[in-house]
Amino acid sequence: MNDQALRLQIVELCASLFQRGYSCGSSGNVSVRLDDGGLLVTPTNSCLGRLDPARIARVDASGRHLSGDKPSKEVPLHLAMYRERPNDRAVVHLHSTYCVTVSCLADLDADDVLPPLTPYYVMRVRRCPLVPYFPPGDARLAEAVADKAKFVHAMLLANHGPVVSAPDLSGAVFIAEELEEAARIFLLSRGHVVRPLTLDQVETLKARFPG
């Protein structure tokens, strides 16, 4: 896709996420990596439901602002994901309700916060660790994300929300949606006797649908 087509895709998919409650107010940010290593990234304090394609920020590979409105303060987080995942071209960071709720729980397995309750969680998310809490935009948050991104393309920021990456923006949105659905199912099932997928079932899915 050319620059303009990517901008329009960002506007369309971000509006869809906003309209369905995956972000509220001016929360969340999305980026797409360009061929030169720079990014198109949603502006700071922008509403994902009301983006103007011409005002989407462009930064270079080091995060320097080149054009458009001032970029999200989470640009270092996005760059950290791309640095560790060179084949991925899109990052979606949301404050979606169920994922944020899970990220606030005290009794989580920090290596994988959600059990494998459905095949689609395994196929699309695979594993979702918890990143320790740092304030939004903090350089230490980007470093912590980079540590996890070496091994996974989806994670929860403690008391904050999900971050996912994928080879394209549609794929990243699908993963973010699946992660939110998995968090919702997990929370709805708490207090009930659940039947997670077995280790053999998980491994079969991973072999059949390599990430």
JSON list of C-alpha atoms in Angstrom, two decimals:
[
{"chain": "A", "resi": 1, "resn": "MET", "atom": "CA", "xyz": [0.00, 0.00, 0.00]},
{"chain": "A", "resi": 2, "resn": "ASN", "atom": "CA", "xyz": [1.11, 3.56, -0.65]},
{"chain": "A", "resi": 3, "resn": "ASP", "atom": "CA", "xyz": [1.18, 6.25, 2.02]},
{"chain": "A", "resi": 4, "resn": "GLN", "atom": "CA", "xyz": [-2.33, 7.54, 1.35]},
{"chain": "A", "resi": 5, "resn": "ALA", "atom": "CA", "xyz": [-3.87, 4.05, 1.29]},
{"chain": "A", "resi": 6, "resn": "LEU", "atom": "CA", "xyz": [-2.22, 3.24, 4.62]},
{"chain": "A", "resi": 7, "resn": "ARG", "atom": "CA", "xyz": [-3.55, 6.46, 6.14]},
{"chain": "A", "resi": 8, "resn": "LEU", "atom": "CA", "xyz": [-7.07, 5.63, 5.00]},
{"chain": "A", "resi": 9, "resn": "GLN", "atom": "CA", "xyz": [-6.76, 2.09, 6.36]},
{"chain": "A", "resi": 10, "resn": "ILE", "atom": "CA", "xyz": [-5.62, 3.44, 9.73]},
{"chain": "A", "resi": 11, "resn": "VAL", "atom": "CA", "xyz": [-8.64, 5.77, 9.84]},
{"chain": "A", "resi": 12, "resn": "GLU", "atom": "CA", "xyz": [-11.07, 3.01, 8.85]},
{"chain": "A", "resi": 13, "resn": "LEU", "atom": "CA", "xyz": [-9.84, 0.36, 11.26]},
{"chain": "A", "resi": 14, "resn": "CYS", "atom": "CA", "xyz": [-9.34, 2.76, 14.17]},
{"chain": "A", "resi": 15, "resn": "ALA", "atom": "CA", "xyz": [-12.91, 4.04, 13.69]},
{"chain": "A", "resi": 16, "resn": "SER", "atom": "CA", "xyz": [-14.16, 0.45, 13.77]},
{"chain": "A", "resi": 17, "resn": "LEU", "atom": "CA", "xyz": [-12.29, -0.23, 17.02]},
{"chain": "A", "resi": 18, "resn": "PHE", "atom": "CA", "xyz": [-13.62, 2.95, 18.59]},
{"chain": "A", "resi": 19, "resn": "GLN", "atom": "CA", "xyz": [-17.22, 2.38, 17.53]},
{"chain": "A", "resi": 20, "resn": "ARG", "atom": "CA", "xyz": [-17.15, -1.09, 19.11]},
{"chain": "A", "resi": 21, "resn": "GLY", "atom": "CA", "xyz": [-15.75, 0.14, 22.41]},
{"chain": "A", "resi": 22, "resn": "TYR", "atom": "CA", "xyz": [-12.15, -1.03, 22.13]},
{"chain": "A", "resi": 23, "resn": "SER", "atom": "CA", "xyz": [-10.98, 2.48, 22.97]},
{"chain": "A", "resi": 24, "resn": "CYS", "atom": "CA", "xyz": [-12.63, 5.47, 24.59]},
{"chain": "A", "resi": 25, "resn": "GLY", "atom": "CA", "xyz": [-11.98, 9.18, 24.57]},
{"chain": "A", "resi": 26, "resn": "SER", "atom": "CA", "xyz": [-8.44, 9.82, 23.34]},
{"chain": "A", "resi": 27, "resn": "SER", "atom": "CA", "xyz": [-7.00, 6.49, 24.53]},
{"chain": "A", "resi": 28, "resn": "GLY", "atom": "CA", "xyz": [-5.05, 4.01, 22.45]},
{"chain": "A", "resi": 29, "resn": "ASN", "atom": "CA", "xyz": [-2.59, 4.41, 19.59]},
{"chain": "A", "resi": 30, "resn": "VAL", "atom": "CA", "xyz": [-1.83, 2.63, 16.34]},
{"chain": "A", "resi": 31, "resn": "SER", "atom": "CA", "xyz": [1.14, 2.67, 13.97]},
{"chain": "A", "resi": 32, "resn": "VAL", "atom": "CA", "xyz": [2.21, 1.23, 10.64]},
{"chain": "A", "resi": 33, "resn": "ARG", "atom": "CA", "xyz": [5.85, 0.81, 9.66]},
{"chain": "A", "resi": 34, "resn": "LEU", "atom": "CA", "xyz": [6.87, 2.16, 6.25]},
{"chain": "A", "resi": 35, "resn": "ASP", "atom": "CA", "xyz": [9.45, 0.79, 3.84]},
{"chain": "A", "resi": 36, "resn": "ASP", "atom": "CA", "xyz": [12.05, 3.33, 5.00]},
{"chain": "A", "resi": 37, "resn": "GLY", "atom": "CA", "xyz": [11.68, 2.23, 8.63]},
{"chain": "A", "resi": 38, "resn": "GLY", "atom": "CA", "xyz": [9.66, 5.27, 9.63]},
{"chain": "A", "resi": 39, "resn": "LEU", "atom": "CA", "xyz": [6.14, 5.12, 11.03]},
{"chain": "A", "resi": 40, "resn": "LEU", "atom": "CA", "xyz": [2.70, 6.50, 10.45]},
{"chain": "A", "resi": 41, "resn": "VAL", "atom": "CA", "xyz": [1.30, 6.85, 13.96]},
{"chain": "A", "resi": 42, "resn": "THR", "atom": "CA", "xyz": [-1.89, 8.23, 15.45]},
{"chain": "A", "resi": 43, "resn": "PRO", "atom": "CA", "xyz": [-1.41, 11.67, 17.01]},
{"chain": "A", "resi": 44, "resn": "THR", "atom": "CA", "xyz": [-1.23, 12.29, 20.74]},
{"chain": "A", "resi": 45, "resn": "ASN", "atom": "CA", "xyz": [-4.57, 12.93, 22.45]},
{"chain": "A", "resi": 46, "resn": "SER", "atom": "CA", "xyz": [-6.44, 11.94, 19.30]},
{"chain": "A", "resi": 47, "resn": "CYS", "atom": "CA", "xyz": [-9.67, 9.97, 19.27]},
{"chain": "A", "resi": 48, "resn": "LEU", "atom": "CA", "xyz": [-9.38, 6.76, 17.27]},
{"chain": "A", "resi": 49, "resn": "GLY", "atom": "CA", "xyz": [-12.93, 7.29, 16.10]},
{"chain": "A", "resi": 50, "resn": "ARG", "atom": "CA", "xyz": [-12.29, 10.70, 14.54]},
{"chain": "A", "resi": 51, "resn": "LEU", "atom": "CA", "xyz": [-8.90, 10.59, 12.84]},
{"chain": "A", "resi": 52, "resn": "ASP", "atom": "CA", "xyz": [-8.04, 12.83, 9.89]},
{"chain": "A", "resi": 53, "resn": "PRO", "atom": "CA", "xyz": [-5.77, 10.93, 7.46]},
{"chain": "A", "resi": 54, "resn": "ALA", "atom": "CA", "xyz": [-3.84, 14.08, 6.58]},
{"chain": "A", "resi": 55, "resn": "ARG", "atom": "CA", "xyz": [-3.03, 14.77, 10.24]},
{"chain": "A", "resi": 56, "resn": "ILE", "atom": "CA", "xyz": [-1.70, 11.30, 11.11]},
{"chain": "A", "resi": 57, "resn": "ALA", "atom": "CA", "xyz": [1.87, 11.79, 12.31]},
{"chain": "A", "resi": 58, "resn": "ARG", "atom": "CA", "xyz": [4.89, 10.57, 10.42]},
{"chain": "A", "resi": 59, "resn": "VAL", "atom": "CA", "xyz": [8.15, 9.87, 12.27]},
{"chain": "A", "resi": 60, "resn": "ASP", "atom": "CA", "xyz": [11.47, 8.55, 11.06]},
{"chain": "A", "resi": 61, "resn": "ALA", "atom": "CA", "xyz": [13.08, 5.29, 12.19]},
{"chain": "A", "resi": 62, "resn": "SER", "atom": "CA", "xyz": [14.49, 6.99, 15.29]},
{"chain": "A", "resi": 63, "resn": "GLY", "atom": "CA", "xyz": [11.12, 8.50, 16.25]},
{"chain": "A", "resi": 64, "resn": "ARG", "atom": "CA", "xyz": [11.85, 12.05, 15.07]},
{"chain": "A", "resi": 65, "resn": "HIS", "atom": "CA", "xyz": [8.65, 13.88, 14.12]},
{"chain": "A", "resi": 66, "resn": "LEU", "atom": "CA", "xyz": [8.58, 14.68, 10.40]},
{"chain": "A", "resi": 67, "resn": "SER", "atom": "CA", "xyz": [5.02, 15.73, 9.57]},
{"chain": "A", "resi": 68, "resn": "GLY", "atom": "CA", "xyz": [1.40, 15.69, 10.69]},
{"chain": "A", "resi": 69, "resn": "ASP", "atom": "CA", "xyz": [0.22, 16.33, 14.22]},
{"chain": "A", "resi": 70, "resn": "LYS", "atom": "CA", "xyz": [2.42, 15.58, 17.23]},
{"chain": "A", "resi": 71, "resn": "PRO", "atom": "CA", "xyz": [2.72, 11.77, 17.49]},
{"chain": "A", "resi": 72, "resn": "SER", "atom": "CA", "xyz": [1.59, 9.63, 20.40]},
{"chain": "A", "resi": 73, "resn": "LYS", "atom": "CA", "xyz": [3.88, 9.66, 23.43]},
{"chain": "A", "resi": 74, "resn": "GLU", "atom": "CA", "xyz": [4.02, 5.87, 23.04]},
{"chain": "A", "resi": 75, "resn": "VAL", "atom": "CA", "xyz": [6.18, 6.05, 19.87]},
{"chain": "A", "resi": 76, "resn": "PRO", "atom": "CA", "xyz": [9.15, 4.55, 21.80]},
{"chain": "A", "resi": 77, "resn": "LEU", "atom": "CA", "xyz": [6.96, 1.56, 22.71]},
{"chain": "A", "resi": 78, "resn": "HIS", "atom": "CA", "xyz": [6.03, 1.05, 19.05]},
{"chain": "A", "resi": 79, "resn": "LEU", "atom": "CA", "xyz": [9.64, 1.36, 17.93]},
{"chain": "A", "resi": 80, "resn": "ALA", "atom": "CA", "xyz": [10.65, -1.18, 20.56]},
{"chain": "A", "resi": 81, "resn": "MET", "atom": "CA", "xyz": [8.15, -3.70, 19.16]},
{"chain": "A", "resi": 82, "resn": "TYR", "atom": "CA", "xyz": [9.37, -3.16, 15.60]},
{"chain": "A", "resi": 83, "resn": "ARG", "atom": "CA", "xyz": [13.01, -3.42, 16.59]},
{"chain": "A", "resi": 84, "resn": "GLU", "atom": "CA", "xyz": [12.48, -6.87, 18.07]},
{"chain": "A", "resi": 85, "resn": "ARG", "atom": "CA", "xyz": [9.97, -8.03, 15.44]},
{"chain": "A", "resi": 86, "resn": "PRO", "atom": "CA", "xyz": [11.45, -7.01, 12.07]},
{"chain": "A", "resi": 87, "resn": "ASN", "atom": "CA", "xyz": [8.79, -8.83, 10.04]},
{"chain": "A", "resi": 88, "resn": "ASP", "atom": "CA", "xyz": [5.91, -6.99, 11.68]},
{"chain": "A", "resi": 89, "resn": "ARG", "atom": "CA", "xyz": [4.59, -3.81, 10.10]},
{"chain": "A", "resi": 90, "resn": "ALA", "atom": "CA", "xyz": [1.78, -2.72, 12.45]},
{"chain": "A", "resi": 91, "resn": "VAL", "atom": "CA", "xyz": [1.32, -2.19, 16.20]},
{"chain": "A", "resi": 92, "resn": "VAL", "atom": "CA", "xyz": [-2.01, -1.70, 17.99]},
{"chain": "A", "resi": 93, "resn": "HIS", "atom": "CA", "xyz": [-2.13, -0.50, 21.60]},
{"chain": "A", "resi": 94, "resn": "LEU", "atom": "CA", "xyz": [-5.60, -0.24, 23.16]},
{"chain": "A", "resi": 95, "resn": "HIS", "atom": "CA", "xyz": [-7.20, 0.40, 26.54]},
{"chain": "A", "resi": 96, "resn": "SER", "atom": "CA", "xyz": [-9.93, -2.16, 25.89]},
{"chain": "A", "resi": 97, "resn": "THR", "atom": "CA", "xyz": [-12.07, -2.89, 28.96]},
{"chain": "A", "resi": 98, "resn": "TYR", "atom": "CA", "xyz": [-11.58, -6.61, 29.52]},
{"chain": "A", "resi": 99, "resn": "CYS", "atom": "CA", "xyz": [-7.85, -6.60, 28.78]},
{"chain": "A", "resi": 100, "resn": "VAL", "atom": "CA", "xyz": [-7.31, -3.64, 31.10]},
{"chain": "A", "resi": 101, "resn": "THR", "atom": "CA", "xyz": [-9.31, -5.42, 33.80]},
{"chain": "A", "resi": 102, "resn": "VAL", "atom": "CA", "xyz": [-7.17, -8.55, 33.49]},
{"chain": "A", "resi": 103, "resn": "SER", "atom": "CA", "xyz": [-4.02, -6.42, 33.56]},
{"chain": "A", "resi": 104, "resn": "CYS", "atom": "CA", "xyz": [-5.07, -5.12, 37.00]},
{"chain": "A", "resi": 105, "resn": "LEU", "atom": "CA", "xyz": [-5.55, -8.54, 38.61]},
{"chain": "A", "resi": 106, "resn": "ALA", "atom": "CA", "xyz": [-3.12, -9.63, 41.32]},
{"chain": "A", "resi": 107, "resn": "ASP", "atom": "CA", "xyz": [-3.14, -13.40, 40.80]},
{"chain": "A", "resi": 108, "resn": "LEU", "atom": "CA", "xyz": [-1.87, -13.71, 37.24]},
{"chain": "A", "resi": 109, "resn": "ASP", "atom": "CA", "xyz": [0.78, -15.93, 35.71]},
{"chain": "A", "resi": 110, "resn": "ALA", "atom": "CA", "xyz": [3.06, -13.18, 34.43]},
{"chain": "A", "resi": 111, "resn": "ASP", "atom": "CA", "xyz": [4.44, -15.48, 31.72]},
{"chain": "A", "resi": 112, "resn": "ASP", "atom": "CA", "xyz": [0.99, -16.07, 30.23]},
{"chain": "A", "resi": 113, "resn": "VAL", "atom": "CA", "xyz": [-1.90, -14.14, 31.75]},
{"chain": "A", "resi": 114, "resn": "LEU", "atom": "CA", "xyz": [-4.72, -16.03, 30.00]},
{"chain": "A", "resi": 115, "resn": "PRO", "atom": "CA", "xyz": [-5.35, -19.78, 29.93]},
{"chain": "A", "resi": 116, "resn": "PRO", "atom": "CA", "xyz": [-5.85, -21.50, 26.55]},
{"chain": "A", "resi": 117, "resn": "LEU", "atom": "CA", "xyz": [-9.64, -21.72, 26.70]},
{"chain": "A", "resi": 118, "resn": "THR", "atom": "CA", "xyz": [-10.30, -21.51, 22.95]},
{"chain": "A", "resi": 119, "resn": "PRO", "atom": "CA", "xyz": [-8.41, -22.61, 19.85]},
{"chain": "A", "resi": 120, "resn": "TYR", "atom": "CA", "xyz": [-8.53, -19.10, 18.40]},
{"chain": "A", "resi": 121, "resn": "TYR", "atom": "CA", "xyz": [-6.67, -17.65, 21.35]},
{"chain": "A", "resi": 122, "resn": "VAL", "atom": "CA", "xyz": [-3.90, -20.19, 20.73]},
{"chain": "A", "resi": 123, "resn": "MET", "atom": "CA", "xyz": [-3.94, -19.69, 16.95]},
{"chain": "A", "resi": 124, "resn": "ARG", "atom": "CA", "xyz": [-3.92, -15.88, 16.94]},
{"chain": "A", "resi": 125, "resn": "VAL", "atom": "CA", "xyz": [-2.43, -14.80, 20.27]},
{"chain": "A", "resi": 126, "resn": "ARG", "atom": "CA", "xyz": [-0.50, -17.95, 21.31]},
{"chain": "A", "resi": 127, "resn": "ARG", "atom": "CA", "xyz": [0.89, -16.54, 24.58]},
{"chain": "A", "resi": 128, "resn": "CYS", "atom": "CA", "xyz": [0.38, -13.23, 26.37]},
{"chain": "A", "resi": 129, "resn": "PRO", "atom": "CA", "xyz": [2.80, -12.21, 29.15]},
{"chain": "A", "resi": 130, "resn": "LEU", "atom": "CA", "xyz": [2.38, -9.30, 31.56]},
{"chain": "A", "resi": 131, "resn": "VAL", "atom": "CA", "xyz": [4.74, -6.34, 31.25]},
{"chain": "A", "resi": 132, "resn": "PRO", "atom": "CA", "xyz": [5.57, -4.70, 34.62]},
{"chain": "A", "resi": 133, "resn": "TYR", "atom": "CA", "xyz": [3.96, -1.34, 35.28]},
{"chain": "A", "resi": 134, "resn": "PHE", "atom": "CA", "xyz": [5.67, 1.87, 34.18]},
{"chain": "A", "resi": 135, "resn": "PRO", "atom": "CA", "xyz": [3.97, 5.20, 33.45]},
{"chain": "A", "resi": 136, "resn": "PRO", "atom": "CA", "xyz": [2.70, 5.70, 29.87]},
{"chain": "A", "resi": 137, "resn": "GLY", "atom": "CA", "xyz": [5.44, 7.06, 27.64]},
{"chain": "A", "resi": 138, "resn": "ASP", "atom": "CA", "xyz": [8.21, 6.11, 30.09]},
{"chain": "A", "resi": 139, "resn": "ALA", "atom": "CA", "xyz": [11.41, 4.90, 28.43]},
{"chain": "A", "resi": 140, "resn": "ARG", "atom": "CA", "xyz": [11.47, 1.98, 30.87]},
{"chain": "A", "resi": 141, "resn": "LEU", "atom": "CA", "xyz": [8.12, 0.81, 29.52]},
{"chain": "A", "resi": 142, "resn": "ALA", "atom": "CA", "xyz": [9.55, 0.64, 26.00]},
{"chain": "A", "resi": 143, "resn": "GLU", "atom": "CA", "xyz": [12.52, -1.36, 27.31]},
{"chain": "A", "resi": 144, "resn": "ALA", "atom": "CA", "xyz": [10.22, -3.79, 29.13]},
{"chain": "A", "resi": 145, "resn": "VAL", "atom": "CA", "xyz": [8.11, -4.22, 26.00]},
{"chain": "A", "resi": 146, "resn": "ALA", "atom": "CA", "xyz": [11.23, -4.92, 23.94]},
{"chain": "A", "resi": 147, "resn": "ASP", "atom": "CA", "xyz": [12.22, -7.69, 26.37]},
{"chain": "A", "resi": 148, "resn": "LYS", "atom": "CA", "xyz": [8.88, -9.44, 25.82]},
{"chain": "A", "resi": 149, "resn": "ALA", "atom": "CA", "xyz": [8.69, -8.74, 22.08]},
{"chain": "A", "resi": 150, "resn": "LYS", "atom": "CA", "xyz": [11.71, -10.94, 21.48]},
{"chain": "A", "resi": 151, "resn": "PHE", "atom": "CA", "xyz": [9.41, -13.91, 22.10]},
{"chain": "A", "resi": 152, "resn": "VAL", "atom": "CA", "xyz": [5.76, -12.83, 21.62]},
{"chain": "A", "resi": 153, "resn": "HIS", "atom": "CA", "xyz": [3.65, -10.52, 19.46]},
{"chain": "A", "resi": 154, "resn": "ALA", "atom": "CA", "xyz": [0.98, -9.84, 22.13]},
{"chain": "A", "resi": 155, "resn": "MET", "atom": "CA", "xyz": [1.29, -8.68, 25.72]},
{"chain": "A", "resi": 156, "resn": "LEU", "atom": "CA", "xyz": [-0.58, -6.86, 28.48]},
{"chain": "A", "resi": 157, "resn": "LEU", "atom": "CA", "xyz": [0.92, -3.80, 30.12]},
{"chain": "A", "resi": 158, "resn": "ALA", "atom": "CA", "xyz": [0.18, -4.00, 33.83]},
{"chain": "A", "resi": 159, "resn": "ASN", "atom": "CA", "xyz": [-2.69, -1.69, 34.86]},
{"chain": "A", "resi": 160, "resn": "HIS", "atom": "CA", "xyz": [-2.71, -0.27, 31.34]},
{"chain": "A", "resi": 161, "resn": "GLY", "atom": "CA", "xyz": [-3.80, -2.45, 28.41]},
{"chain": "A", "resi": 162, "resn": "PRO", "atom": "CA", "xyz": [-2.82, -4.65, 25.47]},
{"chain": "A", "resi": 163, "resn": "VAL", "atom": "CA", "xyz": [-0.12, -4.21, 22.83]},
{"chain": "A", "resi": 164, "resn": "VAL", "atom": "CA", "xyz": [0.01, -6.43, 19.74]},
{"chain": "A", "resi": 165, "resn": "SER", "atom": "CA", "xyz": [1.97, -6.48, 16.49]},
{"chain": "A", "resi": 166, "resn": "ALA", "atom": "CA", "xyz": [1.52, -8.26, 13.18]},
{"chain": "A", "resi": 167, "resn": "PRO", "atom": "CA", "xyz": [2.80, -8.23, 9.59]},
{"chain": "A", "resi": 168, "resn": "ASP", "atom": "CA", "xyz": [-0.02, -5.83, 8.60]},
{"chain": "A", "resi": 169, "resn": "LEU", "atom": "CA", "xyz": [-2.59, -3.61, 10.25]},
{"chain": "A", "resi": 170, "resn": "SER", "atom": "CA", "xyz": [-5.59, -5.85, 9.60]},
{"chain": "A", "resi": 171, "resn": "GLY", "atom": "CA", "xyz": [-3.76, -8.73, 11.23]},
{"chain": "A", "resi": 172, "resn": "ALA", "atom": "CA", "xyz": [-2.83, -6.65, 14.27]},
{"chain": "A", "resi": 173, "resn": "VAL", "atom": "CA", "xyz": [-6.43, -5.54, 14.69]},
{"chain": "A", "resi": 174, "resn": "PHE", "atom": "CA", "xyz": [-7.65, -9.15, 14.47]},
{"chain": "A", "resi": 175, "resn": "ILE", "atom": "CA", "xyz": [-5.18, -10.19, 17.17]},
{"chain": "A", "resi": 176, "resn": "ALA", "atom": "CA", "xyz": [-6.20, -7.29, 19.41]},
{"chain": "A", "resi": 177, "resn": "GLU", "atom": "CA", "xyz": [-9.85, -8.25, 19.00]},
{"chain": "A", "resi": 178, "resn": "GLU", "atom": "CA", "xyz": [-9.13, -11.91, 19.77]},
{"chain": "A", "resi": 179, "resn": "LEU", "atom": "CA", "xyz": [-7.13, -10.93, 22.85]},
{"chain": "A", "resi": 180, "resn": "GLU", "atom": "CA", "xyz": [-10.00, -8.80, 24.14]},
{"chain": "A", "resi": 181, "resn": "GLU", "atom": "CA", "xyz": [-12.46, -11.65, 23.55]},
{"chain": "A", "resi": 182, "resn": "ALA", "atom": "CA", "xyz": [-10.16, -14.09, 25.36]},
{"chain": "A", "resi": 183, "resn": "ALA", "atom": "CA", "xyz": [-9.93, -11.68, 28.31]},
{"chain": "A", "resi": 184, "resn": "ARG", "atom": "CA", "xyz": [-13.73, -11.38, 28.39]},
{"chain": "A", "resi": 185, "resn": "ILE", "atom": "CA", "xyz": [-14.19, -15.17, 28.39]},
{"chain": "A", "resi": 186, "resn": "PHE", "atom": "CA", "xyz": [-11.55, -15.53, 31.10]},
{"chain": "A", "resi": 187, "resn": "LEU", "atom": "CA", "xyz": [-13.27, -12.99, 33.36]},
{"chain": "A", "resi": 188, "resn": "LEU", "atom": "CA", "xyz": [-16.74, -14.45, 32.75]},
{"chain": "A", "resi": 189, "resn": "SER", "atom": "CA", "xyz": [-15.48, -17.92, 33.64]},
{"chain": "A", "resi": 190, "resn": "ARG", "atom": "CA", "xyz": [-13.74, -16.93, 36.90]},
{"chain": "A", "resi": 191, "resn": "GLY", "atom": "CA", "xyz": [-15.33, -18.77, 39.80]},
{"chain": "A", "resi": 192, "resn": "HIS", "atom": "CA", "xyz": [-16.44, -21.61, 37.54]},
{"chain": "A", "resi": 193, "resn": "VAL", "atom": "CA", "xyz": [-14.77, -24.95, 36.88]},
{"chain": "A", "resi": 194, "resn": "VAL", "atom": "CA", "xyz": [-13.21, -24.52, 33.44]},
{"chain": "A", "resi": 195, "resn": "ARG", "atom": "CA", "xyz": [-11.78, -27.00, 30.96]},
{"chain": "A", "resi": 196, "resn": "PRO", "atom": "CA", "xyz": [-8.75, -25.43, 29.25]},
{"chain": "A", "resi": 197, "resn": "LEU", "atom": "CA", "xyz": [-7.26, -27.01, 26.17]},
{"chain": "A", "resi": 198, "resn": "THR", "atom": "CA", "xyz": [-4.73, -29.70, 27.02]},
{"chain": "A", "resi": 199, "resn": "LEU", "atom": "CA", "xyz": [-1.03, -29.29, 26.34]},
{"chain": "A", "resi": 200, "resn": "ASP", "atom": "CA", "xyz": [-1.32, -31.75, 23.44]},
{"chain": "A", "resi": 201, "resn": "GLN", "atom": "CA", "xyz": [-4.24, -29.79, 21.96]},
{"chain": "A", "resi": 202, "resn": "VAL", "atom": "CA", "xyz": [-2.30, -26.55, 22.26]},
{"chain": "A", "resi": 203, "resn": "GLU", "atom": "CA", "xyz": [0.80, -27.98, 20.64]},
{"chain": "A", "resi": 204, "resn": "THR", "atom": "CA", "xyz": [-1.26, -29.46, 17.79]},
{"chain": "A", "resi": 205, "resn": "LEU", "atom": "CA", "xyz": [-2.80, -26.04, 17.10]},
{"chain": "A", "resi": 206, "resn": "LYS", "atom": "CA", "xyz": [0.60, -24.34, 17.16]},
{"chain": "A", "resi": 207, "resn": "ALA", "atom": "CA", "xyz": [1.99, -26.89, 14.71]},
{"chain": "A", "resi": 208, "resn": "ARG", "atom": "CA", "xyz": [-1.00, -26.59, 12.38]},
{"chain": "A", "resi": 209, "resn": "PHE", "atom": "CA", "xyz": [-1.17, -22.82, 12.55]},
{"chain": "A", "resi": 210, "resn": "PRO", "atom": "CA", "xyz": [2.39, -21.56, 13.02]},
{"chain": "A", "resi": 211, "resn": "GLY", "atom": "CA", "xyz": [2.61, -17.94, 14.19]}
]
